[in-house]
Short mmCIF file of C-alpha atoms in Angstrom, two decimals:
data_model
loop_
_atom_site.label_atom_id
_atom_site.label_comp_id
_atom_site.label_asym_id
_atom_site.label_seq_id
_atom_site.Cartn_x
_atom_site.Cartn_y
_atom_site.Cartn_z
CA UNK A 1 83.23 170.67 181.80
CA UNK A 2 81.33 169.15 178.93
CA UNK A 3 83.78 170.55 176.33
CA UNK A 4 86.71 169.35 178.41
CA UNK A 5 85.22 165.82 178.63
CA UNK A 6 84.73 165.67 174.84
CA UNK A 7 88.29 166.84 174.23
CA UNK A 8 89.66 164.21 176.59
CA UNK A 9 87.55 161.45 175.01
CA UNK A 10 88.57 162.52 171.51
CA UNK A 11 92.23 162.48 172.47
CA UNK A 12 91.91 158.98 173.92
CA UNK A 13 90.07 157.74 170.86
CA UNK A 14 92.67 159.18 168.50
CA UNK A 15 95.44 157.57 170.51
CA UNK A 16 93.75 154.17 170.39
CA UNK A 17 93.21 154.46 166.64
CA UNK A 18 96.86 155.41 166.18
CA UNK A 19 97.97 152.37 168.17
CA UNK A 20 95.75 150.08 166.11
CA UNK A 21 97.03 151.65 162.93
CA UNK A 22 100.63 151.14 163.95
CA UNK A 23 100.01 147.46 164.62
CA UNK A 24 99.64 146.45 160.95
CA UNK A 25 99.75 147.94 157.47
CA UNK A 26 97.04 145.59 156.16
CA UNK A 27 93.32 145.43 156.84
CA UNK A 28 92.07 143.15 159.59
CA UNK A 29 89.83 140.21 158.79
CA UNK A 30 88.40 139.69 162.27
CA UNK A 31 88.89 139.63 166.01
CA UNK A 32 91.59 136.96 165.73
CA UNK A 33 94.07 139.58 164.54
CA UNK A 34 94.57 137.74 161.25
CA UNK A 35 94.96 140.18 158.37
CA UNK A 36 93.21 139.87 155.03
CA UNK A 37 96.43 138.99 153.20
CA UNK A 38 97.51 136.52 155.87
CA UNK A 39 94.21 134.66 155.76
CA UNK A 40 93.86 131.56 153.59
CA UNK A 41 90.61 131.91 151.66
CA UNK A 42 88.54 128.86 150.82
CA UNK A 43 87.40 129.07 147.20
CA UNK A 44 85.05 126.57 145.61
CA UNK A 45 85.61 126.13 141.85
CA UNK A 46 82.70 124.83 139.79
CA UNK A 47 83.52 124.00 136.16
CA UNK A 48 80.96 122.49 133.78
CA UNK A 49 83.31 120.37 131.67
CA UNK A 50 87.01 120.07 130.96
CA UNK A 51 88.27 121.73 127.80
CA UNK A 52 91.11 124.08 126.91
CA UNK A 53 89.19 127.36 127.11
CA UNK A 54 87.65 126.77 130.55
CA UNK A 55 90.95 125.40 131.82
CA UNK A 56 92.71 128.59 130.69
CA UNK A 57 90.06 130.73 132.37
CA UNK A 58 90.68 128.91 135.65
CA UNK A 59 94.43 129.41 135.30
CA UNK A 60 93.89 133.12 134.70
CA UNK A 61 91.66 133.37 137.77
CA UNK A 62 94.29 131.74 139.98
CA UNK A 63 97.04 133.94 138.55
CA UNK A 64 95.11 137.12 139.34
CA UNK A 65 94.59 136.14 142.97
CA UNK A 66 98.25 135.22 143.29
CA UNK A 67 99.28 138.58 141.81
CA UNK A 68 97.08 140.31 144.39
CA UNK A 69 98.91 138.48 147.18
CA UNK A 70 95.91 136.37 148.16
CA UNK A 71 96.47 133.02 149.84
CA UNK A 72 93.80 130.70 148.52
CA UNK A 73 92.92 127.05 148.92
CA UNK A 74 90.96 125.88 145.87
CA UNK A 75 88.44 123.06 145.72
CA UNK A 76 88.04 122.42 141.95
CA UNK A 77 85.01 120.34 140.97
CA UNK A 78 84.00 119.31 137.44
CA UNK A 79 80.37 118.58 136.53
CA UNK A 80 81.44 116.36 133.61
CA UNK A 81 78.93 118.09 131.35
CA UNK A 82 75.94 117.21 133.56
CA UNK A 83 73.90 120.24 134.60
CA UNK A 84 72.44 118.36 137.58
CA UNK A 85 75.95 118.02 138.97
CA UNK A 86 76.49 121.78 138.97
CA UNK A 87 73.85 122.25 141.68
CA UNK A 88 75.21 119.40 143.81
CA UNK A 89 78.73 120.81 143.56
CA UNK A 90 77.65 124.26 144.74
CA UNK A 91 75.43 122.85 147.49
CA UNK A 92 78.55 121.17 148.87
CA UNK A 93 80.43 124.48 148.70
CA UNK A 94 77.61 126.18 150.59
CA UNK A 95 77.70 123.42 153.20
CA UNK A 96 81.42 124.06 153.67
CA UNK A 97 80.73 127.81 153.91
CA UNK A 98 83.48 128.72 151.44
CA UNK A 99 84.58 132.34 151.18
CA UNK A 100 83.79 132.57 147.46
CA UNK A 101 82.54 130.43 144.58
CA UNK A 102 84.24 130.70 141.18
CA UNK A 103 81.74 129.50 138.55
CA UNK A 104 83.38 128.67 135.24
CA UNK A 105 80.54 128.49 132.63
CA UNK A 106 76.85 129.40 132.47
CA UNK A 107 75.53 126.11 133.94
CA UNK A 108 78.06 126.37 136.78
CA UNK A 109 76.99 129.92 137.59
CA UNK A 110 73.31 128.98 137.52
CA UNK A 111 73.95 126.09 139.89
CA UNK A 112 75.94 128.29 142.26
CA UNK A 113 73.26 131.00 142.35
CA UNK A 114 70.49 128.47 143.01
CA UNK A 115 72.47 126.82 145.81
CA UNK A 116 73.18 130.09 147.62
CA UNK A 117 69.59 131.31 147.22
CA UNK A 118 68.12 128.06 148.50
CA UNK A 119 70.36 128.17 151.58
CA UNK A 120 69.88 131.90 152.20
CA UNK A 121 73.65 132.25 152.41
CA UNK A 122 75.17 135.36 150.89
CA UNK A 123 78.35 133.67 149.63
CA UNK A 124 79.83 135.81 146.81
CA UNK A 125 79.93 134.23 143.34
CA UNK A 126 82.26 135.35 140.55
CA UNK A 127 81.69 133.77 137.16
CA UNK A 128 83.46 133.68 133.83
CA UNK A 129 82.82 132.00 130.45
CA UNK A 130 79.17 133.06 130.63
CA UNK A 131 77.65 134.18 127.33
CA UNK A 132 74.58 136.16 128.41
CA UNK A 133 74.24 136.55 132.19
CA UNK A 134 71.09 138.64 131.84
CA UNK A 135 69.24 136.10 129.68
CA UNK A 136 70.39 133.35 132.06
CA UNK A 137 68.83 135.39 134.89
CA UNK A 138 72.10 135.49 136.77
CA UNK A 139 72.18 139.27 137.02
CA UNK A 140 69.63 142.05 136.75
CA UNK A 141 71.81 143.99 134.30
CA UNK A 142 75.45 144.10 133.25
CA UNK A 143 75.92 147.51 134.84
CA UNK A 144 74.18 146.68 138.13
CA UNK A 145 74.24 142.91 138.70
CA UNK A 146 72.32 142.91 141.98
CA UNK A 147 72.49 140.03 144.43
CA UNK A 148 75.63 138.08 145.28
CA UNK A 149 76.97 137.41 141.78
CA UNK A 150 79.03 139.11 139.06
CA UNK A 151 81.85 138.26 136.67
CA UNK A 152 83.07 138.31 133.08
CA UNK A 153 81.35 137.17 129.89
CA UNK A 154 82.77 135.30 126.91
CA UNK A 155 80.53 137.09 124.42
CA UNK A 156 82.19 139.96 122.59
CA UNK A 157 79.46 141.98 120.84
CA UNK A 158 81.20 141.75 117.45
CA UNK A 159 82.52 138.17 117.44
CA UNK A 160 79.62 136.36 115.76
CA UNK A 161 78.85 139.25 113.39
CA UNK A 162 82.46 139.39 112.16
CA UNK A 163 82.63 135.60 111.81
CA UNK A 164 79.48 135.38 109.66
CA UNK A 165 80.62 138.30 107.51
CA UNK A 166 83.97 136.61 106.86
CA UNK A 167 82.37 133.27 105.96
CA UNK A 168 79.88 134.94 103.63
CA UNK A 169 82.16 137.47 101.94
CA UNK A 170 85.59 135.83 102.05
CA UNK A 171 84.71 132.14 101.88
CA UNK A 172 81.59 132.57 99.76
CA UNK A 173 79.51 130.40 102.09
CA UNK A 174 75.80 130.24 101.33
CA UNK A 175 75.01 127.77 104.11
CA UNK A 176 76.61 127.56 107.57
CA UNK A 177 76.37 124.33 109.55
CA UNK A 178 76.51 124.39 113.33
CA UNK A 179 76.43 121.79 116.11
CA UNK A 180 75.38 122.69 119.65
CA UNK A 181 73.77 121.39 122.82
CA UNK A 182 70.20 122.75 122.91
CA UNK A 183 70.24 122.22 126.67
CA UNK A 184 72.89 124.92 127.18
CA UNK A 185 71.22 128.30 127.63
CA UNK A 186 74.35 130.14 126.53
CA UNK A 187 74.26 128.22 123.23
CA UNK A 188 70.64 129.15 122.48
CA UNK A 189 71.56 132.82 122.81
CA UNK A 190 74.46 132.45 120.38
CA UNK A 191 72.48 130.41 117.84
CA UNK A 192 69.84 133.13 117.74
CA UNK A 193 72.58 135.70 117.17
CA UNK A 194 74.09 133.50 114.45
CA UNK A 195 70.77 133.24 112.62
CA UNK A 196 70.16 136.99 112.84
CA UNK A 197 73.58 137.78 111.40
CA UNK A 198 73.23 135.13 108.69
CA UNK A 199 69.95 136.69 107.57
CA UNK A 200 71.75 139.99 106.99
CA UNK A 201 74.04 138.29 104.46
CA UNK A 202 71.43 136.04 102.86
CA UNK A 203 73.07 132.98 104.39
CA UNK A 204 71.16 129.92 105.63
CA UNK A 205 71.97 128.19 108.93
CA UNK A 206 71.57 124.42 109.26
CA UNK A 207 71.67 122.94 112.75
CA UNK A 208 72.44 119.65 114.45
CA UNK A 209 72.04 119.02 118.17
CA UNK A 210 74.41 117.06 120.42
CA UNK A 211 73.23 116.31 123.95
CA UNK A 212 76.63 114.88 124.96
CA UNK A 213 80.17 115.09 123.66
CA UNK A 214 79.81 111.51 122.40
CA UNK A 215 77.09 112.72 119.99
CA UNK A 216 79.20 115.44 118.38
CA UNK A 217 80.82 113.45 115.56
CA UNK A 218 77.55 111.97 114.32
CA UNK A 219 75.83 115.36 114.54
CA UNK A 220 78.62 116.94 112.50
CA UNK A 221 78.50 114.21 109.88
CA UNK A 222 74.77 114.85 109.44
CA UNK A 223 75.64 118.33 108.12
CA UNK A 224 77.97 117.10 105.36
CA UNK A 225 76.50 117.98 101.98
CA UNK A 226 74.30 120.62 103.56
CA UNK A 227 76.88 123.21 104.67
CA UNK A 228 79.58 125.21 102.86
CA UNK A 229 81.26 126.04 106.18
CA UNK A 230 81.01 124.96 109.81
CA UNK A 231 80.75 127.36 112.74
CA UNK A 232 81.14 126.07 116.29
CA UNK A 233 80.10 128.60 118.91
CA UNK A 234 81.36 128.55 122.51
CA UNK A 235 79.21 125.53 123.37
CA UNK A 236 80.85 123.58 126.18
CA UNK A 237 79.58 120.17 125.07
CA UNK A 238 80.80 120.54 121.48
CA UNK A 239 84.07 122.31 122.29
CA UNK A 240 84.94 119.47 124.65
CA UNK A 241 84.78 117.14 121.62
CA UNK A 242 86.07 119.59 119.02
CA UNK A 243 88.49 117.06 117.55
CA UNK A 244 85.47 115.14 116.22
CA UNK A 245 84.33 118.23 114.29
CA UNK A 246 87.85 118.91 113.04
CA UNK A 247 88.13 115.34 111.76
CA UNK A 248 84.97 115.72 109.65
CA UNK A 249 85.97 119.19 108.44
CA UNK A 250 89.38 117.92 107.31
CA UNK A 251 88.02 114.84 105.58
CA UNK A 252 85.32 116.74 103.70
CA UNK A 253 87.26 119.99 103.02
CA UNK A 254 84.77 122.15 104.92
CA UNK A 255 86.21 125.31 106.53
CA UNK A 256 85.67 125.32 110.29
CA UNK A 257 85.16 128.67 112.00
CA UNK A 258 85.24 128.48 115.81
CA UNK A 259 84.14 130.73 118.65
CA UNK A 260 87.39 131.24 120.55
CA UNK A 261 91.13 131.25 120.03
CA UNK A 262 91.98 128.08 121.94
CA UNK A 263 89.94 126.13 119.39
CA UNK A 264 92.00 127.63 116.56
CA UNK A 265 95.11 126.23 118.20
CA UNK A 266 93.43 122.84 118.39
CA UNK A 267 92.82 122.78 114.64
CA UNK A 268 89.98 125.14 113.79
CA UNK A 269 90.48 127.22 110.66
CA UNK A 270 89.82 130.64 112.15
CA UNK A 271 88.10 132.65 114.89
CA UNK A 272 87.37 136.19 115.92
CA UNK A 273 88.26 135.65 119.51
CA UNK A 274 90.01 136.61 122.69
CA UNK A 275 91.97 134.88 125.41
CA UNK A 276 89.99 132.89 127.97
CA UNK A 277 92.99 133.29 130.24
CA UNK A 278 92.34 137.04 130.11
CA UNK A 279 88.66 136.85 131.08
CA UNK A 280 89.56 134.44 133.85
CA UNK A 281 92.21 136.87 135.06
CA UNK A 282 89.71 139.74 135.01
CA UNK A 283 87.29 137.62 137.02
CA UNK A 284 90.10 136.95 139.50
CA UNK A 285 90.69 140.67 139.91
CA UNK A 286 87.01 141.09 140.73
CA UNK A 287 87.23 138.27 143.28
CA UNK A 288 90.24 139.97 144.88
CA UNK A 289 88.28 143.21 145.17
CA UNK A 290 85.57 141.31 147.01
CA UNK A 291 87.89 139.38 149.34
CA UNK A 292 90.42 142.11 150.13
CA UNK A 293 88.41 145.31 149.87
CA UNK A 294 85.00 144.20 151.03
CA UNK A 295 83.29 145.01 147.73
CA UNK A 296 79.96 143.33 147.08
CA UNK A 297 79.33 141.56 143.75
CA UNK A 298 76.35 143.86 143.21
CA UNK A 299 78.78 146.80 143.12
CA UNK A 300 80.97 145.33 140.37
CA UNK A 301 79.61 145.56 136.78
CA UNK A 302 79.89 142.51 134.53
CA UNK A 303 82.86 142.86 132.18
CA UNK A 304 83.12 142.09 128.45
CA UNK A 305 86.27 140.46 127.00
CA UNK A 306 88.83 142.82 125.52
CA UNK A 307 91.08 142.70 122.45
CA UNK A 308 88.97 140.85 119.86
CA UNK A 309 91.15 139.68 116.97
CA UNK A 310 91.06 137.39 113.93
CA UNK A 311 93.40 134.38 114.11
CA UNK A 312 93.87 131.94 111.21
CA UNK A 313 95.47 128.51 111.44
CA UNK A 314 97.57 127.96 108.27
CA UNK A 315 97.83 124.20 108.73
CA UNK A 316 94.08 123.87 109.26
CA UNK A 317 93.41 125.99 106.18
CA UNK A 318 95.45 123.55 104.08
CA UNK A 319 93.70 120.53 105.65
CA UNK A 320 90.28 122.04 104.88
CA UNK A 321 91.09 123.15 101.36
CA UNK A 322 91.02 126.89 102.08
CA UNK A 323 93.24 129.05 99.89
CA UNK A 324 94.78 131.80 101.98
CA UNK A 325 94.38 135.28 100.53
CA UNK A 326 97.16 137.84 100.69
CA UNK A 327 94.79 140.59 101.84
CA UNK A 328 93.91 138.64 104.98
CA UNK A 329 97.39 139.28 106.33
CA UNK A 330 96.57 142.92 107.01
CA UNK A 331 93.75 141.92 109.37
CA UNK A 332 94.57 138.49 110.74
CA UNK A 333 97.22 136.90 112.91
CA UNK A 334 98.44 133.65 111.37
CA UNK A 335 99.54 130.61 113.33
CA UNK A 336 101.03 127.39 111.92
#
């Protein structure tokens, strides 16, 4: 009797599973019968400041979710370069109980993580444009993030090393001038890397700090006469006002190396960089894995950018008095 009962129960269970399976070819998102691809996901977008690179990362993120067939309603919020605003923005997202927070920059990610921890809500966070998520205490490690946060970084291991080597060996720079916001944790990490690489080549680094984008031009001017070349890292405050740096570099014939490719297009001389659209897209793919497949951020390793390349702006080179060398053509991509 017992065996017969189990067989009967198993048959009934299999039949019910079959019926459920025949009802839809997508995964269910709840008792309402709404499927994961039919659902409209609420996504809070926290961006530290508006500039071309972060804007491209956001576009890439949206494109990835669209390609995955995800219906999303975005709530984009900009902190206007004020770190205090990043926490307020994410606290509002937590209050709305969004399905996911997309944090576009280190300050934005830090604000999002603090807001979710303080509220004890396990809302998943996917970041991009973060230089060192471990040093920022966003994740426990790149391989195993832990907690409710993961994403993509904008720090290729070779970018700063290659940039300093080029300035020292190809441009003959003995002193590199840099402007950054000392309040941005991601910038401190890069400045330390810059100094370490400069030491290897016997190059001196001279610094100027800019607390806001309005301070960038004056900070850059303070380096004139002290620097053979300028190098602007991926500092959000300075990149937002990059035209001020370009103006000084053009007027004083000082080559301007930048930290990412969008800034080359804006008038920087050169960069070893990658596409911010790409790292935003990769972050979007991670978000899709969380929303559609039930993955936890802690299960998704932090990703580095791919396809590092040297890009040189021919027009900027002329403006800054840089003579283009024929041998650079074998390594670099030139834009006009």
